[in-house]
Coordinates of C-alpha atoms and ligand atoms in Angstrom, one line a residue:
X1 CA 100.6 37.4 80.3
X2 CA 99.1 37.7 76.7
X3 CA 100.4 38.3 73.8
X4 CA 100.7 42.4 72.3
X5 CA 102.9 45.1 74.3
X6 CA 103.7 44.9 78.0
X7 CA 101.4 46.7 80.4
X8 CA 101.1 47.7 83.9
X9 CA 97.4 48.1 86.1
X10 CA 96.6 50.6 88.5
X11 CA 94.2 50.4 90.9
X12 CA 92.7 52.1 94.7
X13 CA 90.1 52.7 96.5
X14 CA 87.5 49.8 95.8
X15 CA 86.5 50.1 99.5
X16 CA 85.5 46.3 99.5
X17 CA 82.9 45.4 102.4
X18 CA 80.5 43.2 102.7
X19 CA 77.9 46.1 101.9
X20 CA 78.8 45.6 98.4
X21 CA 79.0 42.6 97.4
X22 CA 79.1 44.1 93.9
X23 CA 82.5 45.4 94.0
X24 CA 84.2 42.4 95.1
X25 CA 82.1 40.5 92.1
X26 CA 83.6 42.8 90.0
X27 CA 87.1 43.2 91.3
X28 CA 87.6 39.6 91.0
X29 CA 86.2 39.1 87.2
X30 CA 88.7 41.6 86.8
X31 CA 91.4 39.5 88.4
X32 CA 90.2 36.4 86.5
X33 CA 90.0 38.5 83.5
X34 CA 91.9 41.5 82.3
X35 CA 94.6 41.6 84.9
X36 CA 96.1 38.3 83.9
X37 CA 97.0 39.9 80.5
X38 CA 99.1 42.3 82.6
X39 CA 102.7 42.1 83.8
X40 CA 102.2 44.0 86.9
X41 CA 99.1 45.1 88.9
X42 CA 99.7 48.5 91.8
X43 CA 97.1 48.7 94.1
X44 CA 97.5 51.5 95.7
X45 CA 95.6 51.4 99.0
X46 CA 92.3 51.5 99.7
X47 CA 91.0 48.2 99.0
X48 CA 89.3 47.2 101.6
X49 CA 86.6 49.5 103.6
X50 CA 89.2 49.0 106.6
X51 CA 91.5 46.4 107.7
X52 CA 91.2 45.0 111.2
X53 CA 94.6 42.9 111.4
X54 CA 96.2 40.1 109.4
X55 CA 94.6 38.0 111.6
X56 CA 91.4 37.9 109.5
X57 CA 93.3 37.0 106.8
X58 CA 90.2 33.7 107.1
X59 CA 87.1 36.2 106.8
X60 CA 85.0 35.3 104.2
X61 CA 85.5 38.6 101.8
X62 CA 89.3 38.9 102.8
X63 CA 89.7 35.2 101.8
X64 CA 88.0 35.3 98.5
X65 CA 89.9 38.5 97.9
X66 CA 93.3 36.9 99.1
X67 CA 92.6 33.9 97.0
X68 CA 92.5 35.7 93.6
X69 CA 94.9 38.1 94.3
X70 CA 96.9 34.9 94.9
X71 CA 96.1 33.4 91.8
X72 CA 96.7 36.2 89.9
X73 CA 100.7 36.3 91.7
X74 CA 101.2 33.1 90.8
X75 CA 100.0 32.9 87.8
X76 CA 102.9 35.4 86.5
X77 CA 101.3 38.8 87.1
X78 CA 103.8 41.2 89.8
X79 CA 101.4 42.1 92.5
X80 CA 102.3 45.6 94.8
X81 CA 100.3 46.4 97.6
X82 CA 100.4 50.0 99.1
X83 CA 98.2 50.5 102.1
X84 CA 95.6 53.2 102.1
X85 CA 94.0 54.9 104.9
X86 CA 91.5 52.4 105.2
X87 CA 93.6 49.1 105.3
X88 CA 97.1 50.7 106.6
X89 CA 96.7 47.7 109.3
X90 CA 97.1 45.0 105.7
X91 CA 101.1 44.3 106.4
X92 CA 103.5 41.8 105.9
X93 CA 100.6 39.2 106.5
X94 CA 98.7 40.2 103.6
X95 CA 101.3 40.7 101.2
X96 CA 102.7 37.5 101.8
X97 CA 99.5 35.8 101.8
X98 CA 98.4 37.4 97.9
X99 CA 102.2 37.1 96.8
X100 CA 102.7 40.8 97.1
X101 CA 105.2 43.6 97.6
X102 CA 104.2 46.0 100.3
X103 CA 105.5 49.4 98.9
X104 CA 106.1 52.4 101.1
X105 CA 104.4 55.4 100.7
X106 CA 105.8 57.3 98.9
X107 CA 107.4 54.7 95.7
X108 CA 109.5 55.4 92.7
X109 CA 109.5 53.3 90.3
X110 CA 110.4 52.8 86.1
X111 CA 107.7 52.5 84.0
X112 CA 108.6 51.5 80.6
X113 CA 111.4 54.2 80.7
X114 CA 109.5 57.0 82.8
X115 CA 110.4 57.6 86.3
X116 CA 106.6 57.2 88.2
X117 CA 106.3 58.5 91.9
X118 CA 103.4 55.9 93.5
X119 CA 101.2 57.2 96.5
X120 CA 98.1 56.2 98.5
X121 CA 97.6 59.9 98.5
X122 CA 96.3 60.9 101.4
X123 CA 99.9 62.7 102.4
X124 CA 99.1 64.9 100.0
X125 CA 96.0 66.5 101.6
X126 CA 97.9 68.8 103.7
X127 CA 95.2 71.4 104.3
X128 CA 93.3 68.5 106.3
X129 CA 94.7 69.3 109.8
X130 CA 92.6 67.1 111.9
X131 CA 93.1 64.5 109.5
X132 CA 97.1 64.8 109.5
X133 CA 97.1 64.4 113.1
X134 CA 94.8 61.2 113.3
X135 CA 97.1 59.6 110.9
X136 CA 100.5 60.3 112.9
X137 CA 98.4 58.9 115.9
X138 CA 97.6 55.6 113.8
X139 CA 100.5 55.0 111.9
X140 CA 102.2 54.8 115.7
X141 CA 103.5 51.4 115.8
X142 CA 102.7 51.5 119.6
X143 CA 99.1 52.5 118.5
X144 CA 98.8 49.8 116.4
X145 CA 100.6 47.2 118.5
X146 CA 97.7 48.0 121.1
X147 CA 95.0 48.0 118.9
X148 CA 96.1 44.9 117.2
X149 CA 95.9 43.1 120.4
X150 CA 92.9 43.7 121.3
X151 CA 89.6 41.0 120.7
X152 CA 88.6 41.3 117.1
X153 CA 84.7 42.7 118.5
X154 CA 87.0 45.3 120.1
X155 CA 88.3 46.7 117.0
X156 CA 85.6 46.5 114.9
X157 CA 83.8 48.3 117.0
X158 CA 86.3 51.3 117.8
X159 CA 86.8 51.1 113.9
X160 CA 83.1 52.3 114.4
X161 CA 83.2 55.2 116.4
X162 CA 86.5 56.3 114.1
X163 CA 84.2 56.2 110.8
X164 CA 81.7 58.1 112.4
X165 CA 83.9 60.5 113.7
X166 CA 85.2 60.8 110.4
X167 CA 82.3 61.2 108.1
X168 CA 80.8 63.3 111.0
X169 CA 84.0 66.4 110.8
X170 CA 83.6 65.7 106.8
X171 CA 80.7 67.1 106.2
X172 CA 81.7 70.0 107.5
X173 CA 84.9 70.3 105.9
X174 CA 85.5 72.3 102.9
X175 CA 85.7 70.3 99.6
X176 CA 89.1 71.9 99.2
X177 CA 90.2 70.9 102.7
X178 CA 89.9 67.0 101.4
X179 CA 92.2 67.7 98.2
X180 CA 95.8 67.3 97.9
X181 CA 97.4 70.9 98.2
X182 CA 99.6 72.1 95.3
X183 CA 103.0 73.2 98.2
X184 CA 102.2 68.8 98.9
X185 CA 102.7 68.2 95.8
X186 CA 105.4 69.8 94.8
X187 CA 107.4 69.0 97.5
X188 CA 107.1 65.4 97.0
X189 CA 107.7 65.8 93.4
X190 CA 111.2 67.7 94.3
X191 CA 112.1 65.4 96.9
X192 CA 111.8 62.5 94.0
X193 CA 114.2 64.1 92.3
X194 CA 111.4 65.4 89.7
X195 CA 109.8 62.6 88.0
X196 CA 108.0 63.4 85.0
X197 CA 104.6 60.9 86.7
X198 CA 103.1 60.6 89.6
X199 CA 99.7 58.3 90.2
X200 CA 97.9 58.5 93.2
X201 CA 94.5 57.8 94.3
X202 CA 92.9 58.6 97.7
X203 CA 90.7 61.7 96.5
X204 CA 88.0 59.7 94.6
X205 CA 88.8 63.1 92.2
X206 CA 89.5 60.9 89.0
X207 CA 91.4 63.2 86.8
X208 CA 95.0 64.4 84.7
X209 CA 96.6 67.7 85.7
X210 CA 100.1 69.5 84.8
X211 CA 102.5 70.6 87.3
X212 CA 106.0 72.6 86.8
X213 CA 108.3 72.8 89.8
X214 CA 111.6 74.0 89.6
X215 CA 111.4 74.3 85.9
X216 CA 110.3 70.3 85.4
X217 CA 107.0 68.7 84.0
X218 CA 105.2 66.3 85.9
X219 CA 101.9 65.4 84.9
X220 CA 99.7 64.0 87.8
X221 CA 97.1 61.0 87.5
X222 CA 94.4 60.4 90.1
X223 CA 93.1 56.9 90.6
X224 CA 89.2 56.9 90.3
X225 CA 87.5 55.0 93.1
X226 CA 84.9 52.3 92.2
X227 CA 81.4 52.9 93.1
X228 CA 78.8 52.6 90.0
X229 CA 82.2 50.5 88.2
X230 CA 85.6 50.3 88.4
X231 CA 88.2 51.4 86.9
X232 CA 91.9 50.5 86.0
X233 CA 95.1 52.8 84.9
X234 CA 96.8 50.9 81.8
X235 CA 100.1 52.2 81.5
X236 CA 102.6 50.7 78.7
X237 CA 105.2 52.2 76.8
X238 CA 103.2 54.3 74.9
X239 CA 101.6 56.3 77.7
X240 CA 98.8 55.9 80.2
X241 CA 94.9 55.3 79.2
X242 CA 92.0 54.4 81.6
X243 CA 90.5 51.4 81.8
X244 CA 86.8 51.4 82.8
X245 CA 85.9 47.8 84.7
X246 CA 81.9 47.1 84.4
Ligands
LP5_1 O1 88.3 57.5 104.6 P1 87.6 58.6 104.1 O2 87.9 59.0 102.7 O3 86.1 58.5 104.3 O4 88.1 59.9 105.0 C1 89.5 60.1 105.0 C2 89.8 60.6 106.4 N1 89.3 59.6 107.5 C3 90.0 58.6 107.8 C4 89.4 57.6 108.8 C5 89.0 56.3 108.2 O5 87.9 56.5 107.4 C6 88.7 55.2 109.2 C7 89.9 54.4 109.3 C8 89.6 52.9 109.5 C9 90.9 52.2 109.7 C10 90.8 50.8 110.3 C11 91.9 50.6 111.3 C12 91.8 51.5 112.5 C13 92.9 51.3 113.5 C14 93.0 52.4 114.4 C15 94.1 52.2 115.4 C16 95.4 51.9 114.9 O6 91.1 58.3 107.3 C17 89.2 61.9 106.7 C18 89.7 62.9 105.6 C19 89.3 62.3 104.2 O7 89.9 61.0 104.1 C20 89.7 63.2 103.1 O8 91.1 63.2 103.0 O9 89.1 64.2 105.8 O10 89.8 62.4 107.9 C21 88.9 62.6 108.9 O11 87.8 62.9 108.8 C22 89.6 62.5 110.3 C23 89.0 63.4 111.2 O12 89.3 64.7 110.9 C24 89.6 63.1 112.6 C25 89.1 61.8 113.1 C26 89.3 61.8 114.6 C27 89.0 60.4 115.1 C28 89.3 60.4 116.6 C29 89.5 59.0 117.0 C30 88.9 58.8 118.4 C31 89.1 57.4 118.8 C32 87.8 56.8 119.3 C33 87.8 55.3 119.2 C34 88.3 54.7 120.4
MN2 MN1 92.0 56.8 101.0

């Protein structure tokens, strides 16, 4: 940690994959770099393009990804890990491995004084029907157990046919199908007991808005994904700024 005011990182949806060799570049100058300076770095799912199983914990982009994650833990920065839709299969393995906390999904935590509810987000999107009922299938310990057992050619390849499935019944889903829904929101906003933050990611919809529920004020912050650059939340006591990564 450097000197100046405490901070916190945010970060989701960097979809690492070999494909982009890119990102990971950048994510881990970023880990070398800026996060250091920080006293605690969320990432909030999304990470990796998918996640086949702790077991590849050894593959060359998981290792060099585990390895300065690691760094970064030990080196006095709090790492949290919260799965995303992508890498929900990155569990007690992982965390262990980069020194994390797995969060569950939803989180509340204390941010300098403010009460800050933590999601992937993809619970949020409640209007996505057929996406709502793929997840309860996968998130199916019994699901996983089997698919976790199987060779890792197996998976990768029925990883396959899900992304295709997937960006197949996206195109010809509404844009406002993918979003969260506000009656989502809300509701997890009540059942935190009303925080006045809430940080998400998942919608690649980078962006601040207001909400009132019951007469409170929460304002809601969406992760950007990284694609052309990343991009960080800095949040210290003084309130939340973005942090572009190039
Ligand atoms: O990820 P993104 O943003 O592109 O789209 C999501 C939703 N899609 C998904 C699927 C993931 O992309 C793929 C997950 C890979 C996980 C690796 C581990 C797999 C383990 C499986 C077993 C435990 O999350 C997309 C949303 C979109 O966000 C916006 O919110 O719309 O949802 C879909 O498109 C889902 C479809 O509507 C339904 C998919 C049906 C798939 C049927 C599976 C058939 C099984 C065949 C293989 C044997
Ligand atoms: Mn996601």
């Amino acid at each position: 940690m450097g000197a100046g005011p405490a901070f916190t990182l945010f970060i989701s949806d960097l979809h690492l994959t070999d494909a982009r060799p890119d990102l990971t570049d950048l994510l881990l100058r970023f880990l070398e770099q800026s996060a250091p300076q920080a006293e605690a770095l969320y990432v909030l799912g999304d990470l990796f393009e998918f996640w086949l199983g702790d077991d590849t914990l050894d593959e060359p982009l998981n290792a060099s990804v585990v390895r300065a994650l690691r760094r970064l833990s030990d080196g006095g920065t709090r790492l949290a890990f919260m799965q995303g839709n992508r890498d929900f299969l990155a569990g007690t393995g992982f965390a262990a491995a980069v020194g994390a906390t797995l969060l569950p999904d939803p989180t509340l935590v204390d941010l300098y004084g403010v009460p800050t509810l933590l999601l992937h987000g993809d619970t949020l999107c409640t209007d996505d029907v057929a996406y709502q009922a793929f997840r309860r299938q996968v998130r199916n310990p019994m699901v996983q157990q089997q698919f976790l057992s199987l060779p890792l050619a197996a998976r990768r390849q029925q990883v396959g046919q899900v992304r295709a499935q997937s960006e197949e019944q996206k195109q010809v889903k509404a844009m406002e199908i993918m979003d969260v829904t506000s009656t989502a929101v809300d509701d997890a906003i009540r059942a935190a007991g009303f925080p006045p933050r809430l940080i998400h990611g998942h919608t690649h919809r980078p962006a601040r808005h207001e909400h009132r529920v019951d007469g409170h004020r929460c304002e809601r912050w969406v992760l950007a994904d990284w694609n052309t650059h990343g991009e960080a939340l800095r949040v210290d006591a003084s309130g939340i700024a973005r942090l572009p990564i190039t």
